[in-house]
PDB file of C-alpha atoms in Angstrom:
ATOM      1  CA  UNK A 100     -11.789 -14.023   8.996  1.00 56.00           C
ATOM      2  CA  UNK A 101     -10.711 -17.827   7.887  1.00 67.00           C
ATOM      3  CA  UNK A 102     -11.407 -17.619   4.724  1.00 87.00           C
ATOM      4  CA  UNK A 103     -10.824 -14.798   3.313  1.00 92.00           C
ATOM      5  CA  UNK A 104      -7.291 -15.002   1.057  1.00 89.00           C
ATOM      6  CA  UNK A 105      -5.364 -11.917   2.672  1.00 92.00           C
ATOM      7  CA  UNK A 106      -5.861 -12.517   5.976  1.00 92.00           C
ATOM      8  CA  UNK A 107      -5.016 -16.675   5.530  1.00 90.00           C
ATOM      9  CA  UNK A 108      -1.280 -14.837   3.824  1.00 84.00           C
ATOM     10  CA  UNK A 109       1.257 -16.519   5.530  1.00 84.00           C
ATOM     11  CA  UNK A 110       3.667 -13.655   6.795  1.00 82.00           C
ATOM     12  CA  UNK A 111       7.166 -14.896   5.425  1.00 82.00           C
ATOM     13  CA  UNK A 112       5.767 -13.991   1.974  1.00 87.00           C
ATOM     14  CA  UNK A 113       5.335 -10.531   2.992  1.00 94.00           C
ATOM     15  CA  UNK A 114       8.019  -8.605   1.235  1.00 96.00           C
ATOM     16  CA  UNK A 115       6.959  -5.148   2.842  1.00 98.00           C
ATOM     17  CA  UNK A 116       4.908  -4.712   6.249  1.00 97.00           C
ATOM     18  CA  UNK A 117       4.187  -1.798   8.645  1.00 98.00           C
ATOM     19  CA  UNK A 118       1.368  -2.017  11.779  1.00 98.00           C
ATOM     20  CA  UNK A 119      -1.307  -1.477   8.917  1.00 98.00           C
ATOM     21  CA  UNK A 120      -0.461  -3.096   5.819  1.00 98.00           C
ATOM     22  CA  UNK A 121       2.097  -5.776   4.050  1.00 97.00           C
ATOM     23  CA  UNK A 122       2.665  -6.361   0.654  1.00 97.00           C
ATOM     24  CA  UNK A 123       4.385  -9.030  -2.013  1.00 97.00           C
ATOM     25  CA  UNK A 124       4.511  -9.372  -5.426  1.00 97.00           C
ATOM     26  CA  UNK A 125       1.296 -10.797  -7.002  1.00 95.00           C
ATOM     27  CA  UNK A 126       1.207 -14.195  -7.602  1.00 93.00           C
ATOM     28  CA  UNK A 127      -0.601 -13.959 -11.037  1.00 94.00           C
ATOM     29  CA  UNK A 128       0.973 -10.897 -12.055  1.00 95.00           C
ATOM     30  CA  UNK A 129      -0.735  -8.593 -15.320  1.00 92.00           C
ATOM     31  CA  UNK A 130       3.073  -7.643 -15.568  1.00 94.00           C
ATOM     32  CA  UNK A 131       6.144  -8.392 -14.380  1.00 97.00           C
ATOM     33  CA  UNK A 132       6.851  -6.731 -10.787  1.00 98.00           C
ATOM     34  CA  UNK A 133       3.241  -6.604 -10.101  1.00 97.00           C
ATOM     35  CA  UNK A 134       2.687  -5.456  -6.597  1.00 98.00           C
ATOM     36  CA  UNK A 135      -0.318  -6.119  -4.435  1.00 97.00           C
ATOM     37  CA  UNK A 136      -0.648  -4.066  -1.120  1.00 98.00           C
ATOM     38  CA  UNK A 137      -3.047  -4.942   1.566  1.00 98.00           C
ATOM     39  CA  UNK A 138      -4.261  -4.029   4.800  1.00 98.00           C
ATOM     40  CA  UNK A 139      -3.595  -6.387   8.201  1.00 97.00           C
ATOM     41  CA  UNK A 140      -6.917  -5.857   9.548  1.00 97.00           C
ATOM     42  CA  UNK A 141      -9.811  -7.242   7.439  1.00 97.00           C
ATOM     43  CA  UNK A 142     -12.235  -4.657   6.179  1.00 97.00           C
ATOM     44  CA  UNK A 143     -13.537  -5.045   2.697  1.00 97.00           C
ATOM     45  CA  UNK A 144     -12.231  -1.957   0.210  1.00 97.00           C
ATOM     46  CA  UNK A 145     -10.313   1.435   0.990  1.00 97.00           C
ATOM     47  CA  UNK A 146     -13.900   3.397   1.931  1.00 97.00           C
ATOM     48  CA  UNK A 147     -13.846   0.860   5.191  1.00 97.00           C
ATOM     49  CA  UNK A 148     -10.496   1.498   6.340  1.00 98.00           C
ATOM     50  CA  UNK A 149      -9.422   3.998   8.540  1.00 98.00           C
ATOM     51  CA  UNK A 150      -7.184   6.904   8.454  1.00 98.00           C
ATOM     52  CA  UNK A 151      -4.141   4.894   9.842  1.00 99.00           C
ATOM     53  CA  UNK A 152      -4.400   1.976   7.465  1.00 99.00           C
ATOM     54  CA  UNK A 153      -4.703   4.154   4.467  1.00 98.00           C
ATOM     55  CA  UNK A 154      -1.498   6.186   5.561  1.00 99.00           C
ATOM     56  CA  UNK A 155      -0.270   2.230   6.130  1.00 99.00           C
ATOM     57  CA  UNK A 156      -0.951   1.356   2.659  1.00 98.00           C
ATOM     58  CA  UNK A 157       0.183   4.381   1.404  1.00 98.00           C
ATOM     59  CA  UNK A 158       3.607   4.453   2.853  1.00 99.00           C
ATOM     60  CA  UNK A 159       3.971   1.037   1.091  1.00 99.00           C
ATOM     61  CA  UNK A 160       3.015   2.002  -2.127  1.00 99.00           C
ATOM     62  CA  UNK A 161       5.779   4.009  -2.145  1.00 98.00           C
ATOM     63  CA  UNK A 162       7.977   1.519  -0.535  1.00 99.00           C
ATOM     64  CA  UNK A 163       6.863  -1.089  -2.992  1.00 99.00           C
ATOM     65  CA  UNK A 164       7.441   1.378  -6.035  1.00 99.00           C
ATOM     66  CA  UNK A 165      11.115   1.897  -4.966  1.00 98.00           C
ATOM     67  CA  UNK A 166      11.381  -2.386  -4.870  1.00 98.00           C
ATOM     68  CA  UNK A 167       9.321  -2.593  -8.182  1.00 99.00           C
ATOM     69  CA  UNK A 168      11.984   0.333  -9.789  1.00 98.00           C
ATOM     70  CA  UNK A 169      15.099  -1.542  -8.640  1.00 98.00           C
ATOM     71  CA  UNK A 170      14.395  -4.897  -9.650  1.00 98.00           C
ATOM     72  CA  UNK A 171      12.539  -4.481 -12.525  1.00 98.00           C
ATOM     73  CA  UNK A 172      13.028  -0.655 -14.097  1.00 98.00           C
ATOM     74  CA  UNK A 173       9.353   0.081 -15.542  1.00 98.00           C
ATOM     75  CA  UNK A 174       8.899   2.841 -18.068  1.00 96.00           C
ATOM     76  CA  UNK A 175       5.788   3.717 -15.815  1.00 94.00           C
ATOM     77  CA  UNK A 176       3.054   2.396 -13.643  1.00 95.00           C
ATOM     78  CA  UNK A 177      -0.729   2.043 -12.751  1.00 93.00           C
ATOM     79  CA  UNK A 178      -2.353   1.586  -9.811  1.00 94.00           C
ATOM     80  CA  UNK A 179      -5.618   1.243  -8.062  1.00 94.00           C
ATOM     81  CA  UNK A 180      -8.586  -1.003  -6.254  1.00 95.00           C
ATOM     82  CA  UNK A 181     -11.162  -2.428  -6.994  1.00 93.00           C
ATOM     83  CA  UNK A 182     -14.042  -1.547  -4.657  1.00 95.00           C
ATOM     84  CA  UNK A 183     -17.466  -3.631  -4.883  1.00 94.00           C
ATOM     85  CA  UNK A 184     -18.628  -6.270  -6.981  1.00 94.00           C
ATOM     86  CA  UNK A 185     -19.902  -4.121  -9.882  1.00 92.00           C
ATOM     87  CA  UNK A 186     -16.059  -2.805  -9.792  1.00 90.00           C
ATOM     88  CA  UNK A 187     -14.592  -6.081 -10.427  1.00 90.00           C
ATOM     89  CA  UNK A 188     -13.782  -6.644  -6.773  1.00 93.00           C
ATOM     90  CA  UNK A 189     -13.541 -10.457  -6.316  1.00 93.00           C
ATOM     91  CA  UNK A 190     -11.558 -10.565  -3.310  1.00 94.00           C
ATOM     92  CA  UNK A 191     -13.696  -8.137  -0.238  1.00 95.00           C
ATOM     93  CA  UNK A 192     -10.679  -7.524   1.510  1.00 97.00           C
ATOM     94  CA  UNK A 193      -9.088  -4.085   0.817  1.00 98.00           C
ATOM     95  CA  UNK A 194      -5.791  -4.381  -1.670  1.00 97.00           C
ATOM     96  CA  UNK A 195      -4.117  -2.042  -4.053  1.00 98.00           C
ATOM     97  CA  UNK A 196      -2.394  -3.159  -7.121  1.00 97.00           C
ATOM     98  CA  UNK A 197       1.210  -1.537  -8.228  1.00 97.00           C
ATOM     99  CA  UNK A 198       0.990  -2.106 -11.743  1.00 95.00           C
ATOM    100  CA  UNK A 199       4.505  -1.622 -13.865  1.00 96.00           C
ATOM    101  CA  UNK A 200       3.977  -0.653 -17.452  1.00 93.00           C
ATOM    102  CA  UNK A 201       6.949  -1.122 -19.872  1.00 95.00           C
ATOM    103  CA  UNK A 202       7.267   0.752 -23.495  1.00 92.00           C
ATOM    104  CA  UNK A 203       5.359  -1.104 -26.250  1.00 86.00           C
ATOM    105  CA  UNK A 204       3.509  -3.382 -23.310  1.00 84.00           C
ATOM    106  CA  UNK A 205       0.329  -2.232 -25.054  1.00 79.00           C
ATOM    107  CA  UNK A 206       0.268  -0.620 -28.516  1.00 78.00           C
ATOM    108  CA  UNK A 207      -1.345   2.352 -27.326  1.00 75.00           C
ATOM    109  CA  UNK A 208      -1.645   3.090 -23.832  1.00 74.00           C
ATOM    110  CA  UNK A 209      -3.309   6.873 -23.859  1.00 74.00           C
ATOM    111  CA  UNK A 210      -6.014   7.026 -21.697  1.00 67.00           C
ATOM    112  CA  UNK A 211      -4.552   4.354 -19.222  1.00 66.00           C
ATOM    113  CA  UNK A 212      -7.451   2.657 -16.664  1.00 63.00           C
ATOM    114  CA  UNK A 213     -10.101   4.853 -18.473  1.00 59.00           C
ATOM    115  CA  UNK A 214     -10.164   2.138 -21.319  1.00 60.00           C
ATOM    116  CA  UNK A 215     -11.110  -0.236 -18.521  1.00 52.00           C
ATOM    117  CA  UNK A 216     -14.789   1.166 -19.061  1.00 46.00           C
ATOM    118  CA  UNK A 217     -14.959   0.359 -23.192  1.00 51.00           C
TER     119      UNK A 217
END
């Protein structure tokens, strides 16, 4: 698809890759070491993809956790996707955000993506 903005990602600023997914650091992070994950093929949100590509995306979650915890030492993180308009989704290709969270980012953080909904 040609115009969709993952899969027009030039490849050397991939960070992390497997057969499934790749990954870099967002380029308008919501904090610093802000990770986006993404599949290769183009198929619009994580209920799309298949079995492989969410192991794919998976395994780089994790990989991209151990990068996010060595170069930038968060307290903690969140994560997640956006699937369908109504959800926020502006981009319909499927990607997962690695979200660091640093104490005092936020003065009170209980509750963490549930607040999203007040």
């Amino acid at each position: 698809m040609t115009d969709c903005y993952y899969c027009t990602k030039p490849q050397h600023k991939f960070l992390i890759e497997n057969d499934y997914a790749a990954g870099y650091y967002d380029e308008k992070p919501s904090s610093p070491g802000h990770f986006l994950v993404f599949t290769k093929r183009h198929t619009p949100d994580f209920f799309n993809m298949t079995r492989e590509e969410q192991q794919g995306v998976n395994d780089l979650l994790v990989k991209a956790k151990e990068l996010v915890d060595k170069e930038h030492q968060p307290a903690a993180y969140n994560m997640g996707a956006n699937c369908g308009s109504a959800a926020g989704q502006s981009v319909r290709h499927a990607h997962f955000h690695l979200i660091p969270r640093y104490e005092g980012d936020v003065e009170n953080p209980k509750g963490g993506v549930r607040n999203i909904m007040k």
